[in-house]
Coordinates of C-alpha atoms and ligand atoms in Angstrom, one line a residue:
M1 CA 27.6 3.7 11.0
K2 CA 26.6 0.4 10.8
I3 CA 23.4 -0.9 9.5
F4 CA 21.9 -4.2 11.3
V5 CA 20.2 -6.3 8.9
I6 CA 18.1 -9.1 10.4
G7 CA 17.2 -11.9 8.4
S8 CA 20.0 -11.9 6.3
K9 CA 19.9 -15.4 4.7
G10 CA 16.3 -14.4 3.3
Q11 CA 15.1 -13.2 0.3
L12 CA 15.1 -9.6 1.3
G13 CA 17.9 -9.7 3.6
W14 CA 20.2 -11.3 1.3
E15 CA 19.6 -8.6 -1.5
L16 CA 20.2 -5.9 1.4
C17 CA 23.8 -7.2 2.5
R18 CA 24.7 -7.8 -0.8
R19 CA 23.6 -4.2 -2.4
G20 CA 24.5 -2.4 1.0
K21 CA 28.2 -3.5 0.6
D22 CA 28.3 -2.7 -3.1
R23 CA 27.1 1.0 -2.0
G24 CA 30.0 1.0 0.6
F25 CA 27.6 0.7 3.6
D26 CA 28.9 -0.9 6.9
I27 CA 26.5 -3.9 7.2
L28 CA 26.1 -6.3 9.9
G29 CA 23.8 -9.3 8.7
L30 CA 22.5 -11.6 11.0
D31 CA 19.9 -14.7 11.1
L32 CA 18.9 -17.9 12.6
P33 CA 20.8 -19.8 14.2
E34 CA 23.5 -17.3 15.3
F35 CA 20.5 -14.2 16.3
D36 CA 16.9 -15.0 17.3
I37 CA 14.7 -11.9 17.3
T38 CA 12.4 -13.6 19.6
H39 CA 15.0 -13.5 22.2
P40 CA 14.6 -10.1 23.8
S41 CA 18.1 -10.1 25.7
Q42 CA 19.9 -11.0 22.2
V43 CA 17.9 -8.3 20.3
Q44 CA 18.9 -5.7 23.1
S45 CA 22.5 -6.4 23.2
Q46 CA 22.9 -6.4 19.4
V47 CA 21.0 -3.1 18.8
N48 CA 23.1 -1.6 21.6
G49 CA 26.3 -2.6 20.0
K50 CA 28.9 -0.4 19.2
G51 CA 28.0 2.0 16.0
I52 CA 24.6 0.7 15.0
F53 CA 23.2 3.4 13.1
L54 CA 20.2 1.7 11.7
V55 CA 18.2 -1.4 12.2
I56 CA 16.7 -3.2 9.1
N57 CA 14.3 -6.0 10.2
A58 CA 14.0 -8.4 7.1
S59 CA 13.4 -11.1 9.1
A60 CA 9.7 -12.9 9.5
Y61 CA 7.9 -15.9 9.5
T62 CA 6.9 -16.5 6.1
A63 CA 5.0 -19.5 5.8
V64 CA 1.3 -18.2 5.1
D65 CA -0.1 -21.7 5.0
Q66 CA 1.9 -23.1 8.0
A67 CA 1.0 -20.3 10.0
E68 CA -2.6 -21.5 10.5
T69 CA -1.6 -24.3 12.8
Q70 CA 1.9 -22.5 13.9
E71 CA 0.2 -19.4 15.2
E72 CA 2.1 -19.3 18.5
L73 CA 5.3 -19.3 16.6
A74 CA 4.1 -16.8 13.7
F75 CA 3.2 -14.3 16.7
K76 CA 6.4 -14.6 18.5
V77 CA 8.7 -14.0 15.2
N78 CA 6.4 -11.3 13.7
C79 CA 4.7 -9.7 16.6
D80 CA 6.9 -10.4 19.8
G81 CA 10.3 -10.0 17.9
P82 CA 9.5 -6.6 16.1
A83 CA 8.2 -5.3 19.8
Y84 CA 11.5 -6.1 21.1
L85 CA 13.4 -4.3 18.5
A86 CA 11.2 -1.3 18.6
S87 CA 11.6 -0.9 22.3
S88 CA 15.4 -1.6 21.9
C89 CA 16.0 0.9 19.3
A90 CA 13.9 3.5 21.2
R91 CA 16.3 2.9 24.2
A92 CA 19.5 3.1 21.9
K93 CA 18.1 6.3 19.8
V94 CA 18.2 4.0 16.6
P95 CA 15.7 4.2 13.7
L96 CA 14.0 1.0 12.7
F97 CA 13.2 -0.1 9.1
H98 CA 10.5 -2.7 9.2
I99 CA 8.7 -4.9 6.4
S100 CA 5.3 -5.9 6.1
T101 CA 2.8 -7.1 3.8
D102 CA -0.3 -6.7 1.5
Y103 CA -1.8 -9.5 3.6
V104 CA -2.8 -7.2 6.2
F105 CA -5.6 -6.3 4.1
D106 CA -8.8 -8.3 3.3
G107 CA -8.6 -8.0 -0.4
T108 CA -12.4 -6.4 -0.8
K109 CA -11.2 -2.8 -1.9
K110 CA -11.7 -2.4 -5.8
T111 CA -8.6 -0.3 -6.3
P112 CA -5.2 -0.4 -4.7
Y113 CA -4.6 -0.3 -1.0
K114 CA -3.3 3.0 0.3
E115 CA -1.4 3.5 3.5
T116 CA -4.4 4.5 5.5
D117 CA -7.0 2.1 4.6
P118 CA -8.1 0.1 7.5
V119 CA -6.2 -3.2 7.9
C120 CA -8.0 -6.7 8.2
P121 CA -6.0 -9.6 7.9
L122 CA -7.8 -12.8 6.8
G123 CA -5.2 -15.2 7.9
V124 CA -2.8 -16.0 10.9
Y125 CA 0.2 -14.5 9.1
G126 CA -1.5 -11.2 8.4
K127 CA -2.7 -10.9 11.6
S128 CA 0.8 -11.7 13.2
K129 CA 2.4 -8.8 10.7
A130 CA -0.5 -6.2 11.4
D131 CA -0.1 -6.6 15.0
G132 CA 3.8 -6.5 14.8
D133 CA 3.3 -3.3 12.6
E134 CA 1.1 -1.8 15.2
R135 CA 3.6 -2.7 18.2
V136 CA 6.3 -0.8 16.5
R137 CA 4.1 2.3 15.6
T138 CA 3.5 2.4 19.4
L139 CA 7.0 1.8 20.8
L140 CA 8.9 3.8 18.5
K141 CA 8.4 7.0 16.3
E142 CA 11.7 6.8 14.3
H143 CA 10.1 4.0 12.1
I144 CA 9.5 3.3 8.6
I145 CA 7.2 0.5 7.9
I146 CA 7.1 -0.8 4.1
R147 CA 4.5 -2.8 3.2
T148 CA 5.5 -5.2 0.1
A149 CA 3.8 -8.0 -1.9
W150 CA 4.1 -11.1 -3.9
L151 CA 8.3 -10.8 -3.3
Y152 CA 10.7 -13.0 -5.2
G153 CA 14.6 -12.9 -5.6
V154 CA 17.5 -14.7 -7.0
H155 CA 18.3 -16.0 -3.4
G156 CA 15.5 -18.2 -1.5
N157 CA 12.1 -19.9 -2.6
N158 CA 9.3 -17.9 -4.2
F159 CA 6.7 -18.5 -6.6
V160 CA 9.0 -17.7 -9.5
R161 CA 11.3 -20.6 -8.4
T162 CA 8.3 -22.9 -7.8
M163 CA 6.5 -22.5 -10.9
L164 CA 10.1 -23.2 -12.8
R165 CA 10.6 -26.3 -10.7
L166 CA 6.9 -27.6 -11.5
G167 CA 7.4 -26.5 -15.2
R168 CA 10.2 -28.8 -15.6
A169 CA 8.5 -31.6 -13.9
Q170 CA 5.1 -31.4 -15.5
E171 CA 3.8 -30.9 -18.7
E172 CA 0.6 -29.0 -17.5
L173 CA -0.1 -26.6 -14.5
R174 CA -3.1 -25.0 -12.9
V175 CA -2.7 -21.8 -11.3
V176 CA -4.9 -19.3 -9.8
C177 CA -6.4 -16.6 -11.9
D178 CA -8.8 -14.7 -9.4
Q179 CA -6.3 -13.1 -7.1
Y180 CA -4.6 -10.1 -7.9
G181 CA -1.5 -8.4 -6.6
C182 CA 1.8 -7.0 -7.3
P183 CA 4.9 -9.0 -8.1
T184 CA 8.0 -7.3 -6.3
F185 CA 11.8 -8.0 -6.6
A186 CA 13.4 -8.2 -3.6
G187 CA 16.5 -6.3 -5.0
D188 CA 14.3 -3.4 -6.0
L189 CA 12.8 -3.2 -2.3
A190 CA 16.6 -3.5 -0.8
D191 CA 17.6 -0.5 -3.3
A192 CA 14.4 1.5 -1.9
L193 CA 15.4 0.6 1.8
L194 CA 19.2 1.4 1.1
T195 CA 18.2 5.0 -0.5
L196 CA 16.1 5.6 2.6
A197 CA 19.2 4.7 4.8
G198 CA 21.3 6.9 2.7
S199 CA 19.2 9.6 3.2
L200 CA 19.4 9.1 6.8
I201 CA 23.1 8.8 7.0
K202 CA 23.5 12.0 5.0
G203 CA 21.3 13.5 7.8
E204 CA 18.1 14.4 5.9
D205 CA 14.8 14.6 7.6
I206 CA 12.9 11.4 7.1
A207 CA 8.9 11.5 7.2
W208 CA 8.4 8.5 9.6
G209 CA 5.6 6.2 9.1
T210 CA 4.3 3.6 6.8
Y211 CA 4.8 3.2 3.2
H212 CA 3.8 1.0 0.4
F213 CA 6.7 -0.5 -1.8
C214 CA 5.9 -3.0 -4.8
G215 CA 6.2 -3.9 -8.8
K216 CA 4.3 -1.3 -10.8
G217 CA 1.1 -2.9 -12.1
A218 CA -1.0 -5.8 -10.8
T219 CA -1.8 -9.1 -12.0
T220 CA -3.1 -12.5 -11.2
W221 CA -0.8 -15.8 -10.1
H222 CA -1.7 -17.0 -13.5
G223 CA -0.5 -13.9 -15.3
F224 CA 2.5 -13.9 -13.5
A225 CA 3.2 -17.7 -14.2
K226 CA 2.5 -16.9 -18.0
M227 CA 5.0 -14.2 -18.0
I228 CA 7.5 -16.7 -16.2
F229 CA 6.9 -19.3 -18.6
E230 CA 7.2 -17.0 -21.8
L231 CA 10.5 -15.4 -20.5
A232 CA 11.8 -18.8 -19.4
G233 CA 11.0 -20.3 -22.9
K234 CA 13.3 -17.7 -24.3
H235 CA 16.3 -18.5 -22.3
T236 CA 16.1 -22.3 -22.1
S237 CA 14.2 -25.2 -23.6
L238 CA 11.5 -25.3 -20.9
R239 CA 8.2 -25.2 -22.7
L240 CA 5.2 -25.9 -20.7
K241 CA 2.0 -27.7 -22.5
E242 CA -0.9 -26.0 -20.9
L243 CA -1.1 -23.4 -18.0
H244 CA -4.8 -23.8 -17.3
A245 CA -6.4 -20.6 -15.1
I246 CA -8.4 -22.1 -12.2
T247 CA -10.2 -20.5 -9.2
A248 CA -9.0 -19.8 -5.8
D249 CA -12.2 -22.1 -4.9
Q250 CA -10.6 -24.8 -7.3
Y251 CA -7.2 -24.4 -5.2
P252 CA -7.9 -24.6 -1.6
M253 CA -5.3 -23.7 0.7
P254 CA -5.1 -23.6 4.7
A255 CA -4.7 -19.9 4.8
K256 CA -7.5 -17.6 3.1
R257 CA -5.8 -15.0 0.6
P258 CA -6.9 -11.5 -0.4
V259 CA -8.6 -11.6 -3.7
M260 CA -7.2 -7.9 -4.6
S261 CA -4.0 -6.9 -2.8
A262 CA -2.3 -4.1 -5.1
L263 CA -0.8 -1.5 -2.9
D264 CA -0.9 2.0 -4.2
C265 CA 2.8 3.5 -4.1
S266 CA 2.3 6.8 -4.6
L267 CA 3.1 8.2 -1.2
I268 CA 6.6 6.8 -1.2
E269 CA 7.1 8.3 -4.5
K270 CA 6.1 11.8 -3.6
R271 CA 7.8 11.7 -0.4
F272 CA 11.2 10.0 -0.9
G273 CA 11.1 10.0 -5.1
I274 CA 11.1 6.3 -4.9
S275 CA 9.4 4.9 -8.1
P276 CA 8.8 1.3 -8.5
R277 CA 9.6 -0.2 -11.9
P278 CA 6.8 -2.0 -14.0
W279 CA 6.9 -5.8 -12.9
Q280 CA 7.2 -7.2 -16.2
E281 CA 10.1 -5.2 -16.9
V282 CA 11.8 -6.3 -13.9
L283 CA 11.0 -10.1 -14.3
K284 CA 12.4 -9.7 -17.9
N285 CA 15.8 -8.4 -16.4
I286 CA 16.0 -10.8 -13.7
M287 CA 14.8 -14.1 -15.3
P288 CA 18.3 -15.0 -16.7
H289 CA 19.5 -14.5 -12.9
L290 CA 16.8 -16.7 -11.6
L291 CA 17.6 -19.4 -14.3
S292 CA 21.0 -19.5 -13.8
D293 CA 20.7 -20.0 -10.2
D294 CA 17.9 -22.5 -10.6
H295 CA 18.9 -26.1 -9.9
Ligands
NAP1 N1 7.8 -13.4 0.4 C1 6.7 -12.7 0.2 O1 6.0 -13.0 -0.7 C2 6.2 -11.4 0.9 C3 5.1 -10.6 0.5 C4 4.8 -9.6 1.3 C5 5.6 -9.2 2.4 N2 6.7 -9.9 2.7 C6 7.6 -9.5 3.9 O2 8.8 -9.1 3.6 C7 9.8 -9.4 4.3 C8 11.1 -10.4 3.8 O3 10.5 -11.3 3.1 P1 11.4 -12.6 2.7 O4 10.5 -13.3 1.6 O5 12.9 -11.9 2.3 O6 11.3 -13.7 3.8 P2 12.4 -14.9 4.0 O7 13.0 -15.4 2.7 O8 11.4 -16.1 4.6 O9 13.3 -14.6 4.8 C9 13.2 -14.5 6.3 C10 14.3 -14.7 7.1 O10 13.9 -14.3 8.6 C11 14.4 -15.7 9.1 N3 13.9 -15.7 10.4 C12 12.6 -16.4 10.8 N4 12.6 -16.4 12.1 C13 13.5 -15.6 12.6 C14 13.7 -15.3 14.2 N5 13.2 -15.5 15.1 N6 14.9 -14.6 14.0 C15 15.8 -14.2 13.3 N7 15.6 -14.5 11.8 C16 14.4 -15.4 11.8 C17 14.3 -16.8 8.4 O11 15.0 -17.9 8.8 P3 14.5 -19.6 8.7 O12 14.2 -19.6 7.2 O13 15.7 -20.3 9.0 O14 13.0 -19.5 9.1 C18 14.9 -16.1 7.2 O15 16.1 -16.2 6.8 C19 9.1 -10.2 5.7 O16 8.6 -9.0 6.5 C20 7.9 -10.7 4.9 O17 6.8 -10.8 6.0 C21 7.0 -11.0 2.3

């Protein structure tokens, strides 16, 4: 009963492979250059491969700002790729777990987004992900789409790593304080997906559909950075002189981001008993690993 993990070198894919193997699952992890989700023949032959029981797609084009000028590539990876996957899975009768993003929402809601809220992406990345999700829903009934947010892990590039790197090089930093979201540790998301995989393997009924999973509680990028430096200061000599709170208008980026993209995770909790941990508690636990891996 093999689980095929796509995007195995990314933040989430790496955690899925590591934690999946620790749980005793038979994991086949592939990524670029040996496997390209935008090549339909490669997708079909791997999904049809012997003994594939479940596909988890953790691959994506995740460069939110670059996507504004690389629209074709973003749509190829985030929309066409998942469509090839979903149709191959349908033919092979294999379920698919696919990952999506809080950036499918426009951020105008005042309370955390529910799975049923209408999507309205602000940028190319969000549009490409929203379209990819829709293709998966249309082509394959046996799918789980998990929307997550503000992902960071011990492997790969992310906001935590960027803050630590900049904090070592500069005395003062300016970080946006008027965008709200939920920091999510990639290891926790991997565990949630593997718990669902375990239920499937046991033959339990799965309520297919779209779910939200992210760290519990919302903060701003500035609040996230403040916590990063507080924790880093406890473990290392890193002391930032000043962390300035600025508005998104003062830090223009190519892609527009939602002002509020917190996700309501009550459905995954209710249906599967999967409860996200408070983001501060997780970051506290993971910080020593992030620091020991940070060069
Ligand atoms: N990062 C976040 O803050 C965030 C927030 C919300 C949702 N998500 C979603 O969560 C999922 C996992 O994100 P992540 O942060 O783990 O992503 P990541 O670290 O960027 O990893 C994605 C992996 O996919 C690979 N990939 C790109 N194009 C591919 C292709 N054509 N065929 C096969 N593999 C390809 C990448 O390879 P290269 O590095 O060589 O391109 C990379 O190894 C994605 O669906 C993402 O949209 C992420």
